Tab-separated table of C-alpha atoms and ligand atoms in Angstrom:
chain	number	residue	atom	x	y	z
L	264	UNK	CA	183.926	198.239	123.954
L	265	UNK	CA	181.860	197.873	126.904
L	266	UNK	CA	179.614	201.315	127.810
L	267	UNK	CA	181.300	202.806	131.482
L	268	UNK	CA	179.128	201.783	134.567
L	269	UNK	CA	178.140	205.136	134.474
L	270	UNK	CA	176.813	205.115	131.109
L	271	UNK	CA	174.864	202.346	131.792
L	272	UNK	CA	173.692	203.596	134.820
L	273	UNK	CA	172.224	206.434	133.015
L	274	UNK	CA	170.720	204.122	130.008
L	275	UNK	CA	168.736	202.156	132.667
L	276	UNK	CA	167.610	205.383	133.976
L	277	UNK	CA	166.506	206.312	130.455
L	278	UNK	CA	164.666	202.900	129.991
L	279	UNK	CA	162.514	203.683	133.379
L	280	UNK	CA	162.047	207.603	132.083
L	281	UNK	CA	160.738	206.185	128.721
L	282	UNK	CA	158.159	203.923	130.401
L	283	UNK	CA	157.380	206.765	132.925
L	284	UNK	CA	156.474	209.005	129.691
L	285	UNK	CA	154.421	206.055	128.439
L	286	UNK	CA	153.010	205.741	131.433
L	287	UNK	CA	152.418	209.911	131.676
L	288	UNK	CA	150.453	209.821	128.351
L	289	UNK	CA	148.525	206.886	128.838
L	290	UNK	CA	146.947	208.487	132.019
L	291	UNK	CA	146.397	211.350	129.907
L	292	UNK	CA	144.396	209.687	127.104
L	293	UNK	CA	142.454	207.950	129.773
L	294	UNK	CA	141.260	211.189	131.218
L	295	UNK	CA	140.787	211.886	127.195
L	296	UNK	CA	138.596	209.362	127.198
L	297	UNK	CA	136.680	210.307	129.681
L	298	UNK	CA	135.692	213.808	128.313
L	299	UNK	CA	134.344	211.816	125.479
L	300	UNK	CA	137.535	213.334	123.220
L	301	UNK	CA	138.684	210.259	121.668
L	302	UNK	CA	141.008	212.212	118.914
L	303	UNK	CA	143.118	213.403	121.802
L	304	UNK	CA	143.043	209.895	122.921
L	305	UNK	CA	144.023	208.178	119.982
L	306	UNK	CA	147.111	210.846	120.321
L	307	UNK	CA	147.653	210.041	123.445
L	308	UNK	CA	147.588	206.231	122.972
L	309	UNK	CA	150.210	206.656	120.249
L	310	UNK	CA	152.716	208.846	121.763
L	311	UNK	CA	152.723	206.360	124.743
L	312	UNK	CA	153.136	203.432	122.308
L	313	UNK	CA	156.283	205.286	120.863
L	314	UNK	CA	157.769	205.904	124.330
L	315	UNK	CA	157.356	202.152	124.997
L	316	UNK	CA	159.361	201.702	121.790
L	317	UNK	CA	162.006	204.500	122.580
L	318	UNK	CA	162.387	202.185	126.158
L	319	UNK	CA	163.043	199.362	124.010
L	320	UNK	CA	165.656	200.687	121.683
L	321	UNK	CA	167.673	201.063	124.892
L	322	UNK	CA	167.035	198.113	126.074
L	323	UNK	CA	168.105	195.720	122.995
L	324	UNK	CA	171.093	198.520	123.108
L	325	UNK	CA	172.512	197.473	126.074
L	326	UNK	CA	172.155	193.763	124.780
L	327	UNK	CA	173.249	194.317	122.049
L	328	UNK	CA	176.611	195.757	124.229
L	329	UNK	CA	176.806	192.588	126.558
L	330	UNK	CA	175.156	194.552	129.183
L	331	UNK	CA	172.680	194.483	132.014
L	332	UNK	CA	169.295	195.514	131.569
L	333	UNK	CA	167.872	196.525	135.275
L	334	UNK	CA	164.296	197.578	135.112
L	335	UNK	CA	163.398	199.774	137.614
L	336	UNK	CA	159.758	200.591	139.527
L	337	UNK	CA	157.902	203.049	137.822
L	338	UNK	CA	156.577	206.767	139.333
L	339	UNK	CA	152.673	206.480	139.003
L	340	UNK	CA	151.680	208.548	136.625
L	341	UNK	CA	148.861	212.095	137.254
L	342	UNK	CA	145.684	211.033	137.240
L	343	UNK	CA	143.928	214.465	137.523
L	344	UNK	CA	144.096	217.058	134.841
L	345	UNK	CA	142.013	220.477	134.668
L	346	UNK	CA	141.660	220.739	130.647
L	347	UNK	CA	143.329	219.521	127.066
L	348	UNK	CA	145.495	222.773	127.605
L	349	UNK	CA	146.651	221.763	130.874
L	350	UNK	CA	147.516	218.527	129.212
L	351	UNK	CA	149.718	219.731	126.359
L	352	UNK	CA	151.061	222.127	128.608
L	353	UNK	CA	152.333	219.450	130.833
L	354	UNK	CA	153.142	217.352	127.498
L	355	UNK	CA	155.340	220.107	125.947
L	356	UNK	CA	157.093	220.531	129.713
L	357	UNK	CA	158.053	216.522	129.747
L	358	UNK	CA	159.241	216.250	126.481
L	359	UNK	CA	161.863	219.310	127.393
L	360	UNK	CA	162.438	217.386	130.241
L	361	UNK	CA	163.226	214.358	128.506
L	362	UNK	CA	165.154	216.254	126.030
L	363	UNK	CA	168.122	217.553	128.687
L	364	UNK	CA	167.696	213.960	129.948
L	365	UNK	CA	169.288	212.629	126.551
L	366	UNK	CA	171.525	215.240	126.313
L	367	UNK	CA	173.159	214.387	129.577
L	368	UNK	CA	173.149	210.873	128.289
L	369	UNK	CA	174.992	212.270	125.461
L	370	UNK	CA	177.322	214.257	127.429
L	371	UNK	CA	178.125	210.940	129.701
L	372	UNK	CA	179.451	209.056	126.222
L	373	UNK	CA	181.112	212.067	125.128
L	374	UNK	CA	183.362	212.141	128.177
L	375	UNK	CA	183.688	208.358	128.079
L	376	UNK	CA	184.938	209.033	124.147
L	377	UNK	CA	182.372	206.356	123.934
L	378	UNK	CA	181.560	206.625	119.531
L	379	UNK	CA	178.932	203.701	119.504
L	380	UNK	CA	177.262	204.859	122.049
L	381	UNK	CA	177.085	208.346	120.816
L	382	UNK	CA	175.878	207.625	117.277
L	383	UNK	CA	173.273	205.514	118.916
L	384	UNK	CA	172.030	208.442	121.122
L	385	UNK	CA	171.913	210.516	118.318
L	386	UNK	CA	168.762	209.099	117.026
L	387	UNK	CA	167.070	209.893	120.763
L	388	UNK	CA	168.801	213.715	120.024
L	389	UNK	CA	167.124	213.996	116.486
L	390	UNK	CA	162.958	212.393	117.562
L	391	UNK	CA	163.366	214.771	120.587
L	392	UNK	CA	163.598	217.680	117.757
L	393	UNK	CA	160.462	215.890	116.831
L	394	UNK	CA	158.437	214.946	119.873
L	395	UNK	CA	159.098	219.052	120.914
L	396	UNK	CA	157.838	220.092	117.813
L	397	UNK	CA	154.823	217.733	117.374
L	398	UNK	CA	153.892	219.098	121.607
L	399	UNK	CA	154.466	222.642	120.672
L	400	UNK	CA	151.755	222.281	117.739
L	401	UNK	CA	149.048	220.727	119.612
L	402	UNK	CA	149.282	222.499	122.181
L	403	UNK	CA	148.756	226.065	119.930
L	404	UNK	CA	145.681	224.575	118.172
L	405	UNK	CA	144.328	223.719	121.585
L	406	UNK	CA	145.575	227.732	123.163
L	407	UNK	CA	143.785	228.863	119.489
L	408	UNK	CA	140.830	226.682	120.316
L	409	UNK	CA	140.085	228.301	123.619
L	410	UNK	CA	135.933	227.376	124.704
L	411	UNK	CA	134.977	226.694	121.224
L	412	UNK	CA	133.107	223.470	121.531
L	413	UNK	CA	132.770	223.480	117.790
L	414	UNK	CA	136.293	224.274	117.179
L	415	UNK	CA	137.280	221.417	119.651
L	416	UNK	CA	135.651	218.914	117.992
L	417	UNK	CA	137.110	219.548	114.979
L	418	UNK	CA	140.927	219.514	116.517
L	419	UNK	CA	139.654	216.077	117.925
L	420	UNK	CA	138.624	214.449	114.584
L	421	UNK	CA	141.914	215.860	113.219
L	422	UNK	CA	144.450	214.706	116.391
L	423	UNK	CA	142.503	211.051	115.517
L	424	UNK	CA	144.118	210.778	111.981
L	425	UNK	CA	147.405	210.696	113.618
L	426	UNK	CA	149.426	208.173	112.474
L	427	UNK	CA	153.072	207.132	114.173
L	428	UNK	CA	156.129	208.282	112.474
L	429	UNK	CA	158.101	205.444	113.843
L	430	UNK	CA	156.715	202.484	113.018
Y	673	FEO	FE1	160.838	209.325	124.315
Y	673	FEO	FE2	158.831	211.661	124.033
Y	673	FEO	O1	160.544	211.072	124.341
C-alpha cells in the first residue's frame, strides 16, 4: 500500500524540516565557534549531523514505498544569536516544534489507517522524547552556569565528549 498524497505531502515536508533543523544547528555551532566554545560546537555539529540522518530515513522511506522524493528549498537558517542560553533556548523551542510536526505526521497515517507508515513514524515519536530531553538538559547547565567563565568552560569540555546516539 501506497502512503495517501497527503501523507506524502507531509513526509516531503518533514524531509525539508529535518534539513532546516540541520541547517538551524549548524549556524548555531558556527556562531559556537566563533566565541572560541568549541564543546558547544562539537554539540552543535552532531545534532545537525543527526537531523541530516532523520531527513534521510524519510527519504529512503518513501523509496522504499515506490514514492516521490521532492526536495524542497531550504529557509536560511539565524545567523545572529545573543548568548549559549539564547541558543538552547531557541534549541529546546525547535525541537517542540518539530515534535507536534511528527505528531501531525502521525495523525495524517492514523486517519489514512495507514500501519506501515505509522510504525515507521514511531521511531521519529520515540528520538523526539530524546532530542527534548537531551535540549532541556543543556540548556539547565547553561541557565545554572549563568557568567561563570570558569563554570562555562567546564560545560564546554563536557558538551565536547558528546557522542551520537544514533549512529
Ligand atoms: Fe529531527 Fe531534532 O528532530
Amino acid at each position: 500500500m501506497t502512503p495517501s498524497k497527503g501523507l506524502q505531502q507531509a513526509m516531503n515536508d518533514q524531509i525539508r524540516k529535518e534539513f532546516e533543523s540541520a541547517y538551524i544547528y549548524l549556524s548555531m555551532a558556527a556562531w559556537m565557534e566563533d566565541q572560541n566554545l568549541p564543546g558547544f560546537a562539537a554539540w552543535l555539529r552532531l545534532q545537525a549531523r543527526e537531523e541530516s540522518t532523520h531527513a534521510m530515513k524519510i527519504f529512503d522511506h518513501l523509496i522504499d514505498r515506490g514514492c516521490r522524493v521532492e526536495l524542497q528549498p531550504l529557509a536560511g537558517p539565524p545567523t545572529d544569536f545573543k548568548s549559549s542560553l539564547h541558543i538552547f533556548q531557541e534549541v529546546k523551542k525547535h525541537e517542540e516544534k518539530v515534535t507536534k510536526s511528527i505528531n501531525d505526521l502521525y495523525g495524517l497515517a492514523l486517519d489514512d489507517r495507514d500501519y506501515a507508515s505509522q510504525v515507521f513514524i514511531q521511531w521519529f515519536i520515540t528520538e523526539q522524547v530524546e532530542e527534548e530531553k537531551n535540549s532541556s538538559q543543556v540548556l539547565e547547565s547553561v541557565r545554572r552556569v549563568g557568567d561563570n567563565q570558569a563554570a562555562l568552560v567546564m560545560l564546554d569540555r563536557e558538551l565536547g565528549s558528546r557522542t551520537s546516539a544514533d549512529e
